[in-house]
Amino acid sequence: MGKQIWKPGNMLYPVPAVLVSCADQKGNTNILTVAWTGTVCSDPPMVSVSVRPERYSYAMIHETGEFVINLTTEKLVRATDTAGVKSGRDIDKWKVLRLTPEKASKVNAPLIKESPLSLECRVVKEIPLGSHNLFLAEVLAVDADESCMDKKGKFDLDRAGLIAYSHGRYFALGKLLGSFG
């Protein structure tokens, strides 16, 4: 059996499903789900998120140049999905999703307390791409939940119960298959 040729499309799966928290200059805050995110550089540490300009959170990130990427877990899967399909224009996502905003150390956007790991980010460049604009950002601080630390003081992401998104469905990250090197 051979392979079928399809029209071009985004079929790069699975991807991380993260909750991005942001704030505007007046102090209004919001949360949105982003699956188009990733690491782009290690020195300096940089990440990217792609957001549609019509999204409520886009204007906040565009205005302030700041956001926080909050990793998601099995416990946060319902909140992650809801944050991606409901608009902050219509609901207070913090209240509806029962999430707790926490003050960040380097940016004005809040962290999500329930997330095991949060990356405080400052935009260095915005790139219009078509349906989405890509925010290229430097990671200014990493906030790690102490409950995910092992006995040696190392952060153990496996304890966190992280999830991934694949073509309309969420999956728990599973068994260890090997290690780097």
Short mmCIF file of N, CA and C in Angstrom, two decimals:
data_model
loop_
_atom_site.label_atom_id
_atom_site.label_comp_id
_atom_site.label_asym_id
_atom_site.label_seq_id
_atom_site.Cartn_x
_atom_site.Cartn_y
_atom_site.Cartn_z
N MET A 1 0.82 -1.18 0.00
CA MET A 1 0.00 0.00 0.00
C MET A 1 0.88 1.25 0.00
N GLY A 2 0.52 2.24 -0.80
CA GLY A 2 1.29 3.48 -0.89
C GLY A 2 0.71 4.58 -0.01
N LYS A 3 1.22 5.77 -0.18
CA LYS A 3 0.73 6.93 0.56
C LYS A 3 -0.12 7.78 -0.37
N GLN A 4 -1.16 8.40 0.20
CA GLN A 4 -2.00 9.33 -0.53
C GLN A 4 -1.37 10.71 -0.48
N ILE A 5 -1.57 11.48 -1.52
CA ILE A 5 -1.11 12.87 -1.55
C ILE A 5 -2.29 13.76 -1.21
N TRP A 6 -2.15 14.57 -0.17
CA TRP A 6 -3.20 15.49 0.27
C TRP A 6 -2.78 16.91 -0.01
N LYS A 7 -3.75 17.82 0.04
CA LYS A 7 -3.42 19.23 -0.08
C LYS A 7 -2.58 19.64 1.13
N PRO A 8 -1.78 20.69 1.03
CA PRO A 8 -0.95 21.11 2.16
C PRO A 8 -1.81 21.43 3.39
N GLY A 9 -1.31 21.05 4.54
CA GLY A 9 -2.03 21.30 5.78
C GLY A 9 -1.13 21.08 6.98
N ASN A 10 -1.61 21.50 8.13
CA ASN A 10 -0.84 21.34 9.37
C ASN A 10 -1.18 20.00 10.01
N MET A 11 -0.38 19.02 9.73
CA MET A 11 -0.59 17.69 10.29
C MET A 11 0.59 17.28 11.16
N LEU A 12 1.24 18.26 11.76
CA LEU A 12 2.35 17.99 12.65
C LEU A 12 1.78 17.76 14.04
N TYR A 13 1.58 16.49 14.40
CA TYR A 13 0.97 16.13 15.68
C TYR A 13 1.80 15.05 16.35
N PRO A 14 1.73 14.88 17.66
CA PRO A 14 1.02 15.70 18.63
C PRO A 14 1.77 17.00 18.89
N VAL A 15 1.08 17.93 19.53
CA VAL A 15 1.66 19.22 19.91
C VAL A 15 1.33 19.48 21.38
N PRO A 16 2.11 20.34 22.02
CA PRO A 16 1.74 20.69 23.39
C PRO A 16 0.47 21.52 23.39
N ALA A 17 -0.37 21.34 24.36
CA ALA A 17 -1.53 22.21 24.57
C ALA A 17 -1.21 22.99 25.83
N VAL A 18 -1.01 24.29 25.70
CA VAL A 18 -0.63 25.11 26.84
C VAL A 18 -1.70 26.17 27.10
N LEU A 19 -1.74 26.65 28.32
CA LEU A 19 -2.59 27.77 28.67
C LEU A 19 -1.71 29.01 28.72
N VAL A 20 -2.03 29.98 27.88
CA VAL A 20 -1.27 31.23 27.84
C VAL A 20 -2.07 32.28 28.62
N SER A 21 -1.45 32.85 29.62
CA SER A 21 -2.10 33.91 30.38
C SER A 21 -1.49 35.24 29.98
N CYS A 22 -2.33 36.27 29.98
CA CYS A 22 -1.88 37.58 29.53
C CYS A 22 -2.68 38.66 30.24
N ALA A 23 -2.22 39.90 30.09
CA ALA A 23 -2.89 41.05 30.69
C ALA A 23 -2.73 42.25 29.78
N ASP A 24 -3.68 43.16 29.84
CA ASP A 24 -3.51 44.41 29.10
C ASP A 24 -2.96 45.48 30.04
N GLN A 25 -2.75 46.68 29.52
CA GLN A 25 -2.15 47.75 30.33
C GLN A 25 -3.09 48.26 31.42
N LYS A 26 -4.39 47.96 31.31
CA LYS A 26 -5.35 48.38 32.32
C LYS A 26 -5.48 47.35 33.45
N GLY A 27 -4.83 46.19 33.29
CA GLY A 27 -4.89 45.16 34.32
C GLY A 27 -5.91 44.07 34.06
N ASN A 28 -6.64 44.15 32.93
CA ASN A 28 -7.54 43.06 32.56
C ASN A 28 -6.70 41.85 32.16
N THR A 29 -7.14 40.66 32.55
CA THR A 29 -6.38 39.45 32.25
C THR A 29 -7.23 38.44 31.51
N ASN A 30 -6.58 37.49 30.88
CA ASN A 30 -7.28 36.43 30.17
C ASN A 30 -6.37 35.21 30.06
N ILE A 31 -7.00 34.12 29.66
CA ILE A 31 -6.31 32.85 29.43
C ILE A 31 -6.77 32.34 28.07
N LEU A 32 -5.85 31.86 27.25
CA LEU A 32 -6.25 31.18 26.03
C LEU A 32 -5.43 29.91 25.86
N THR A 33 -6.01 28.96 25.18
CA THR A 33 -5.31 27.72 24.88
C THR A 33 -4.56 27.91 23.57
N VAL A 34 -3.30 27.49 23.56
CA VAL A 34 -2.48 27.57 22.36
C VAL A 34 -1.85 26.20 22.13
N ALA A 35 -2.03 25.68 20.93
CA ALA A 35 -1.38 24.42 20.57
C ALA A 35 -0.22 24.68 19.60
N TRP A 36 -0.19 25.86 19.02
CA TRP A 36 0.90 26.20 18.10
C TRP A 36 1.93 27.01 18.87
N THR A 37 2.77 26.27 19.58
CA THR A 37 3.80 26.86 20.44
C THR A 37 5.02 25.96 20.40
N GLY A 38 6.15 26.52 20.72
CA GLY A 38 7.33 25.68 20.74
C GLY A 38 8.59 26.41 21.16
N THR A 39 9.61 25.64 21.41
CA THR A 39 10.93 26.13 21.73
C THR A 39 11.62 26.52 20.44
N VAL A 40 12.30 27.65 20.43
CA VAL A 40 12.98 28.07 19.20
C VAL A 40 14.47 28.33 19.39
N CYS A 41 14.93 28.52 20.65
CA CYS A 41 16.34 28.81 20.89
C CYS A 41 16.66 28.51 22.35
N SER A 42 17.89 28.04 22.61
CA SER A 42 18.26 27.75 23.99
C SER A 42 19.12 28.86 24.62
N ASP A 43 19.83 29.64 23.82
CA ASP A 43 20.67 30.71 24.36
C ASP A 43 20.63 31.92 23.45
N PRO A 44 19.80 32.91 23.75
CA PRO A 44 18.96 33.02 24.93
C PRO A 44 17.75 32.09 24.82
N PRO A 45 17.17 31.71 25.96
CA PRO A 45 15.99 30.84 25.89
C PRO A 45 14.82 31.59 25.24
N MET A 46 14.29 31.01 24.16
CA MET A 46 13.20 31.65 23.43
C MET A 46 12.15 30.63 23.04
N VAL A 47 10.90 31.10 22.97
CA VAL A 47 9.76 30.29 22.58
C VAL A 47 8.91 31.09 21.60
N SER A 48 7.92 30.42 21.05
CA SER A 48 6.98 31.13 20.17
C SER A 48 5.56 30.65 20.47
N VAL A 49 4.60 31.54 20.23
CA VAL A 49 3.19 31.18 20.23
C VAL A 49 2.56 31.85 19.01
N SER A 50 1.66 31.14 18.36
CA SER A 50 0.93 31.71 17.23
C SER A 50 -0.52 31.93 17.64
N VAL A 51 -1.01 33.15 17.41
CA VAL A 51 -2.34 33.55 17.85
C VAL A 51 -3.05 34.27 16.71
N ARG A 52 -4.32 33.94 16.51
CA ARG A 52 -5.13 34.65 15.51
C ARG A 52 -5.38 36.08 16.00
N PRO A 53 -5.21 37.09 15.14
CA PRO A 53 -5.43 38.48 15.55
C PRO A 53 -6.84 38.78 16.06
N GLU A 54 -7.83 38.00 15.67
CA GLU A 54 -9.19 38.26 16.15
C GLU A 54 -9.45 37.71 17.55
N ARG A 55 -8.52 36.95 18.10
CA ARG A 55 -8.69 36.41 19.45
C ARG A 55 -8.59 37.54 20.47
N TYR A 56 -9.37 37.44 21.52
CA TYR A 56 -9.41 38.45 22.58
C TYR A 56 -8.02 38.67 23.19
N SER A 57 -7.27 37.62 23.41
CA SER A 57 -5.95 37.71 24.05
C SER A 57 -4.90 38.31 23.12
N TYR A 58 -5.12 38.23 21.82
CA TYR A 58 -4.12 38.75 20.88
C TYR A 58 -3.82 40.21 21.17
N ALA A 59 -4.86 41.03 21.35
CA ALA A 59 -4.66 42.46 21.58
C ALA A 59 -3.87 42.71 22.86
N MET A 60 -4.10 41.89 23.88
CA MET A 60 -3.37 42.05 25.14
C MET A 60 -1.88 41.78 24.93
N ILE A 61 -1.56 40.69 24.25
CA ILE A 61 -0.15 40.33 24.02
C ILE A 61 0.50 41.36 23.09
N HIS A 62 -0.22 41.76 22.05
CA HIS A 62 0.29 42.75 21.09
C HIS A 62 0.58 44.07 21.81
N GLU A 63 -0.31 44.49 22.69
CA GLU A 63 -0.19 45.77 23.40
C GLU A 63 0.96 45.79 24.41
N THR A 64 1.06 44.72 25.21
CA THR A 64 2.04 44.71 26.30
C THR A 64 3.35 44.02 25.95
N GLY A 65 3.31 43.13 24.97
CA GLY A 65 4.51 42.37 24.62
C GLY A 65 4.90 41.35 25.68
N GLU A 66 3.92 40.91 26.47
CA GLU A 66 4.19 39.94 27.52
C GLU A 66 3.11 38.86 27.57
N PHE A 67 3.52 37.67 28.01
CA PHE A 67 2.59 36.58 28.26
C PHE A 67 3.29 35.53 29.08
N VAL A 68 2.51 34.57 29.58
CA VAL A 68 3.06 33.45 30.33
C VAL A 68 2.54 32.16 29.70
N ILE A 69 3.45 31.25 29.40
CA ILE A 69 3.07 29.91 28.93
C ILE A 69 3.00 29.02 30.16
N ASN A 70 1.82 28.44 30.40
CA ASN A 70 1.58 27.56 31.55
C ASN A 70 1.36 26.14 31.03
N LEU A 71 2.22 25.21 31.44
CA LEU A 71 2.06 23.82 31.00
C LEU A 71 0.77 23.24 31.57
N THR A 72 0.17 22.33 30.83
CA THR A 72 -1.11 21.75 31.22
C THR A 72 -0.94 20.28 31.62
N THR A 73 -1.91 19.83 32.42
CA THR A 73 -1.84 18.49 32.99
C THR A 73 -3.17 17.77 32.79
N GLU A 74 -3.18 16.51 33.17
CA GLU A 74 -4.42 15.73 33.12
C GLU A 74 -5.51 16.42 33.94
N LYS A 75 -5.16 16.97 35.09
CA LYS A 75 -6.14 17.66 35.94
C LYS A 75 -6.67 18.93 35.29
N LEU A 76 -5.91 19.50 34.37
CA LEU A 76 -6.29 20.75 33.72
C LEU A 76 -6.89 20.56 32.33
N VAL A 77 -7.14 19.33 31.92
CA VAL A 77 -7.58 19.08 30.54
C VAL A 77 -8.91 19.76 30.22
N ARG A 78 -9.86 19.72 31.12
CA ARG A 78 -11.17 20.36 30.87
C ARG A 78 -11.01 21.88 30.77
N ALA A 79 -10.21 22.44 31.67
CA ALA A 79 -9.95 23.88 31.63
C ALA A 79 -9.22 24.26 30.34
N THR A 80 -8.28 23.42 29.93
CA THR A 80 -7.53 23.67 28.70
C THR A 80 -8.47 23.70 27.49
N ASP A 81 -9.37 22.76 27.43
CA ASP A 81 -10.31 22.72 26.30
C ASP A 81 -11.26 23.92 26.34
N THR A 82 -11.83 24.19 27.49
CA THR A 82 -12.78 25.30 27.61
C THR A 82 -12.12 26.64 27.27
N ALA A 83 -10.89 26.84 27.74
CA ALA A 83 -10.18 28.09 27.46
C ALA A 83 -9.94 28.28 25.96
N GLY A 84 -9.95 27.18 25.21
CA GLY A 84 -9.73 27.26 23.77
C GLY A 84 -11.00 27.48 22.97
N VAL A 85 -12.16 27.21 23.55
CA VAL A 85 -13.41 27.33 22.78
C VAL A 85 -14.32 28.44 23.28
N LYS A 86 -14.05 29.00 24.45
CA LYS A 86 -14.83 30.12 24.99
C LYS A 86 -13.97 31.38 24.93
N SER A 87 -14.60 32.51 24.66
CA SER A 87 -13.87 33.77 24.57
C SER A 87 -13.89 34.53 25.89
N GLY A 88 -12.77 35.13 26.20
CA GLY A 88 -12.67 36.01 27.36
C GLY A 88 -13.51 37.27 27.21
N ARG A 89 -13.97 37.54 26.00
CA ARG A 89 -14.90 38.66 25.80
C ARG A 89 -16.24 38.37 26.46
N ASP A 90 -16.57 37.07 26.56
CA ASP A 90 -17.89 36.65 27.03
C ASP A 90 -17.91 36.13 28.46
N ILE A 91 -16.79 35.60 28.94
CA ILE A 91 -16.76 35.02 30.28
C ILE A 91 -15.45 35.40 30.98
N ASP A 92 -15.47 35.34 32.29
CA ASP A 92 -14.26 35.48 33.10
C ASP A 92 -13.68 34.07 33.22
N LYS A 93 -12.68 33.78 32.43
CA LYS A 93 -12.14 32.41 32.39
C LYS A 93 -11.53 31.99 33.72
N TRP A 94 -10.93 32.90 34.46
CA TRP A 94 -10.37 32.54 35.76
C TRP A 94 -11.47 31.96 36.65
N LYS A 95 -12.61 32.62 36.66
CA LYS A 95 -13.72 32.19 37.51
C LYS A 95 -14.36 30.91 36.98
N VAL A 96 -14.67 30.89 35.70
CA VAL A 96 -15.35 29.74 35.10
C VAL A 96 -14.47 28.48 35.16
N LEU A 97 -13.17 28.64 34.93
CA LEU A 97 -12.26 27.49 34.90
C LEU A 97 -11.72 27.14 36.29
N ARG A 98 -12.06 27.96 37.27
CA ARG A 98 -11.60 27.77 38.66
C ARG A 98 -10.08 27.70 38.73
N LEU A 99 -9.45 28.68 38.07
CA LEU A 99 -8.00 28.79 38.09
C LEU A 99 -7.61 30.01 38.90
N THR A 100 -6.40 29.97 39.43
CA THR A 100 -5.94 31.01 40.34
C THR A 100 -4.81 31.81 39.71
N PRO A 101 -5.01 33.13 39.50
CA PRO A 101 -3.90 33.95 39.00
C PRO A 101 -2.89 34.21 40.11
N GLU A 102 -1.61 34.15 39.74
CA GLU A 102 -0.54 34.46 40.68
C GLU A 102 0.38 35.50 40.05
N LYS A 103 0.95 36.35 40.86
CA LYS A 103 1.86 37.38 40.37
C LYS A 103 3.13 36.74 39.83
N ALA A 104 3.52 37.17 38.64
CA ALA A 104 4.77 36.72 38.04
C ALA A 104 5.92 37.58 38.56
N SER A 105 7.14 37.11 38.40
CA SER A 105 8.29 37.85 38.91
C SER A 105 8.87 38.84 37.91
N LYS A 106 8.69 38.60 36.61
CA LYS A 106 9.34 39.43 35.58
C LYS A 106 8.37 40.12 34.62
N VAL A 107 7.13 39.63 34.53
CA VAL A 107 6.15 40.22 33.61
C VAL A 107 4.88 40.57 34.37
N ASN A 108 4.04 41.39 33.77
CA ASN A 108 2.79 41.78 34.41
C ASN A 108 1.66 40.78 34.18
N ALA A 109 1.82 39.89 33.21
CA ALA A 109 0.82 38.84 32.99
C ALA A 109 0.88 37.86 34.16
N PRO A 110 -0.27 37.36 34.61
CA PRO A 110 -0.26 36.44 35.75
C PRO A 110 0.14 35.01 35.36
N LEU A 111 0.64 34.29 36.35
CA LEU A 111 0.86 32.84 36.20
C LEU A 111 -0.44 32.14 36.56
N ILE A 112 -0.57 30.89 36.17
CA ILE A 112 -1.68 30.05 36.62
C ILE A 112 -1.13 29.15 37.73
N LYS A 113 -1.62 29.36 38.94
CA LYS A 113 -1.12 28.63 40.11
C LYS A 113 -1.20 27.11 39.91
N GLU A 114 -2.24 26.62 39.28
CA GLU A 114 -2.46 25.18 39.13
C GLU A 114 -1.54 24.53 38.10
N SER A 115 -0.82 25.31 37.33
CA SER A 115 0.12 24.78 36.35
C SER A 115 1.43 24.39 37.04
N PRO A 116 2.01 23.24 36.68
CA PRO A 116 3.25 22.83 37.34
C PRO A 116 4.47 23.64 36.91
N LEU A 117 4.40 24.27 35.73
CA LEU A 117 5.54 25.01 35.22
C LEU A 117 5.03 26.16 34.36
N SER A 118 5.54 27.35 34.63
CA SER A 118 5.13 28.54 33.89
C SER A 118 6.37 29.26 33.37
N LEU A 119 6.29 29.71 32.12
CA LEU A 119 7.39 30.42 31.47
C LEU A 119 6.98 31.88 31.28
N GLU A 120 7.65 32.79 31.97
CA GLU A 120 7.37 34.21 31.83
C GLU A 120 8.10 34.72 30.59
N CYS A 121 7.35 35.32 29.65
CA CYS A 121 7.90 35.65 28.34
C CYS A 121 7.70 37.11 27.96
N ARG A 122 8.69 37.66 27.26
CA ARG A 122 8.60 39.00 26.70
C ARG A 122 8.83 38.91 25.19
N VAL A 123 7.92 39.46 24.43
CA VAL A 123 7.97 39.40 22.96
C VAL A 123 9.17 40.20 22.46
N VAL A 124 9.93 39.59 21.56
CA VAL A 124 11.03 40.29 20.90
C VAL A 124 10.69 40.61 19.45
N LYS A 125 9.71 39.88 18.91
CA LYS A 125 9.31 40.13 17.53
C LYS A 125 7.93 39.52 17.29
N GLU A 126 7.11 40.25 16.56
CA GLU A 126 5.81 39.73 16.11
C GLU A 126 5.87 39.59 14.60
N ILE A 127 5.50 38.41 14.12
CA ILE A 127 5.59 38.13 12.69
C ILE A 127 4.21 37.76 12.15
N PRO A 128 3.60 38.62 11.32
CA PRO A 128 2.33 38.26 10.68
C PRO A 128 2.58 37.12 9.69
N LEU A 129 1.78 36.06 9.79
CA LEU A 129 2.00 34.89 8.94
C LEU A 129 0.84 34.60 7.99
N GLY A 130 -0.30 35.17 8.22
CA GLY A 130 -1.52 34.85 7.47
C GLY A 130 -2.66 34.76 8.46
N SER A 131 -3.18 33.56 8.70
CA SER A 131 -4.27 33.40 9.66
C SER A 131 -3.84 33.69 11.10
N HIS A 132 -2.55 33.56 11.40
CA HIS A 132 -2.00 33.75 12.74
C HIS A 132 -0.82 34.71 12.71
N ASN A 133 -0.57 35.34 13.84
CA ASN A 133 0.66 36.09 14.03
C ASN A 133 1.50 35.32 15.04
N LEU A 134 2.78 35.22 14.74
CA LEU A 134 3.69 34.51 15.62
C LEU A 134 4.37 35.51 16.55
N PHE A 135 4.30 35.25 17.84
CA PHE A 135 5.02 36.04 18.83
C PHE A 135 6.27 35.26 19.21
N LEU A 136 7.41 35.81 18.85
CA LEU A 136 8.70 35.24 19.21
C LEU A 136 9.10 35.92 20.51
N ALA A 137 9.39 35.14 21.55
CA ALA A 137 9.60 35.74 22.86
C ALA A 137 10.77 35.12 23.61
N GLU A 138 11.41 35.95 24.41
CA GLU A 138 12.47 35.48 25.29
C GLU A 138 11.85 35.04 26.61
N VAL A 139 12.33 33.93 27.14
CA VAL A 139 11.88 33.44 28.44
C VAL A 139 12.70 34.17 29.50
N LEU A 140 12.00 34.95 30.35
CA LEU A 140 12.67 35.75 31.37
C LEU A 140 12.78 35.03 32.71
N ALA A 141 11.84 34.11 32.97
CA ALA A 141 11.84 33.35 34.22
C ALA A 141 11.03 32.08 34.03
N VAL A 142 11.37 31.06 34.79
CA VAL A 142 10.63 29.81 34.82
C VAL A 142 10.17 29.60 36.26
N ASP A 143 8.87 29.40 36.44
CA ASP A 143 8.29 29.20 37.76
C ASP A 143 7.88 27.74 37.88
N ALA A 144 8.53 27.00 38.78
CA ALA A 144 8.32 25.56 38.92
C ALA A 144 7.65 25.23 40.25
N ASP A 145 6.63 24.40 40.18
CA ASP A 145 5.89 23.96 41.37
C ASP A 145 6.78 23.02 42.18
N GLU A 146 7.01 23.37 43.43
CA GLU A 146 7.89 22.57 44.29
C GLU A 146 7.38 21.15 44.52
N SER A 147 6.08 20.92 44.34
CA SER A 147 5.55 19.56 44.54
C SER A 147 6.02 18.60 43.44
N CYS A 148 6.59 19.14 42.38
CA CYS A 148 7.11 18.29 41.30
C CYS A 148 8.62 18.07 41.39
N MET A 149 9.20 18.45 42.50
CA MET A 149 10.64 18.26 42.68
C MET A 149 10.90 16.86 43.23
N ASP A 150 11.98 16.23 42.74
CA ASP A 150 12.34 14.92 43.27
C ASP A 150 13.23 15.10 44.51
N LYS A 151 13.71 14.00 45.07
CA LYS A 151 14.50 14.04 46.30
C LYS A 151 15.82 14.80 46.14
N LYS A 152 16.30 14.88 44.90
CA LYS A 152 17.56 15.57 44.64
C LYS A 152 17.35 17.04 44.28
N GLY A 153 16.09 17.50 44.31
CA GLY A 153 15.79 18.89 44.01
C GLY A 153 15.65 19.18 42.53
N LYS A 154 15.57 18.13 41.72
CA LYS A 154 15.40 18.28 40.27
C LYS A 154 13.91 18.28 39.95
N PHE A 155 13.51 19.14 39.00
CA PHE A 155 12.11 19.18 38.61
C PHE A 155 11.78 17.93 37.79
N ASP A 156 10.72 17.24 38.15
CA ASP A 156 10.31 15.99 37.50
C ASP A 156 9.01 16.21 36.74
N LEU A 157 9.13 16.54 35.46
CA LEU A 157 7.94 16.80 34.64
C LEU A 157 7.03 15.58 34.53
N ASP A 158 7.59 14.39 34.65
CA ASP A 158 6.78 13.17 34.56
C ASP A 158 5.75 13.10 35.69
N ARG A 159 6.08 13.63 36.85
CA ARG A 159 5.16 13.66 37.98
C ARG A 159 3.95 14.56 37.72
N ALA A 160 4.12 15.53 36.84
CA ALA A 160 3.10 16.55 36.62
C ALA A 160 1.88 16.02 35.85
N GLY A 161 2.01 14.93 35.11
CA GLY A 161 0.88 14.41 34.33
C GLY A 161 0.57 15.28 33.12
N LEU A 162 1.60 15.66 32.38
CA LEU A 162 1.42 16.55 31.22
C LEU A 162 0.57 15.93 30.13
N ILE A 163 -0.04 16.80 29.33
CA ILE A 163 -0.89 16.34 28.22
C ILE A 163 -0.38 16.91 26.90
N ALA A 164 -0.84 16.28 25.82
CA ALA A 164 -0.57 16.74 24.46
C ALA A 164 -1.89 16.74 23.69
N TYR A 165 -1.91 17.48 22.60
CA TYR A 165 -3.10 17.60 21.75
C TYR A 165 -2.78 16.98 20.40
N SER A 166 -3.69 16.18 19.88
CA SER A 166 -3.49 15.57 18.57
C SER A 166 -4.80 15.50 17.81
N HIS A 167 -4.92 16.34 16.82
CA HIS A 167 -6.04 16.31 15.87
C HIS A 167 -7.41 16.26 16.56
N GLY A 168 -7.64 17.23 17.47
CA GLY A 168 -8.94 17.33 18.12
C GLY A 168 -9.10 16.55 19.41
N ARG A 169 -8.03 15.89 19.88
CA ARG A 169 -8.13 15.09 21.11
C ARG A 169 -6.92 15.35 22.00
N TYR A 170 -7.14 15.17 23.31
CA TYR A 170 -6.08 15.36 24.30
C TYR A 170 -5.60 13.99 24.77
N PHE A 171 -4.29 13.88 24.99
CA PHE A 171 -3.69 12.63 25.43
C PHE A 171 -2.76 12.87 26.61
N ALA A 172 -2.75 11.94 27.55
CA ALA A 172 -1.77 11.96 28.62
C ALA A 172 -0.45 11.45 28.05
N LEU A 173 0.63 12.07 28.46
CA LEU A 173 1.93 11.57 28.02
C LEU A 173 2.19 10.26 28.74
N GLY A 174 2.68 9.28 28.01
CA GLY A 174 2.71 7.92 28.53
C GLY A 174 4.06 7.40 28.94
N LYS A 175 4.26 6.14 28.61
CA LYS A 175 5.42 5.41 29.12
C LYS A 175 6.73 5.91 28.51
N LEU A 176 7.77 5.78 29.28
CA LEU A 176 9.12 6.15 28.86
C LEU A 176 9.61 5.15 27.82
N LEU A 177 10.10 5.65 26.69
CA LEU A 177 10.61 4.79 25.63
C LEU A 177 12.13 4.77 25.56
N GLY A 178 12.76 5.76 26.14
CA GLY A 178 14.22 5.84 26.10
C GLY A 178 14.65 7.20 26.59
N SER A 179 15.95 7.41 26.60
CA SER A 179 16.51 8.68 27.03
C SER A 179 17.42 9.25 25.98
N PHE A 180 17.63 10.54 26.00
CA PHE A 180 18.50 11.22 25.06
C PHE A 180 19.93 10.69 25.18
N GLY A 181 20.54 10.36 24.04
CA GLY A 181 21.93 9.93 24.02
C GLY A 181 22.08 8.47 24.33
#
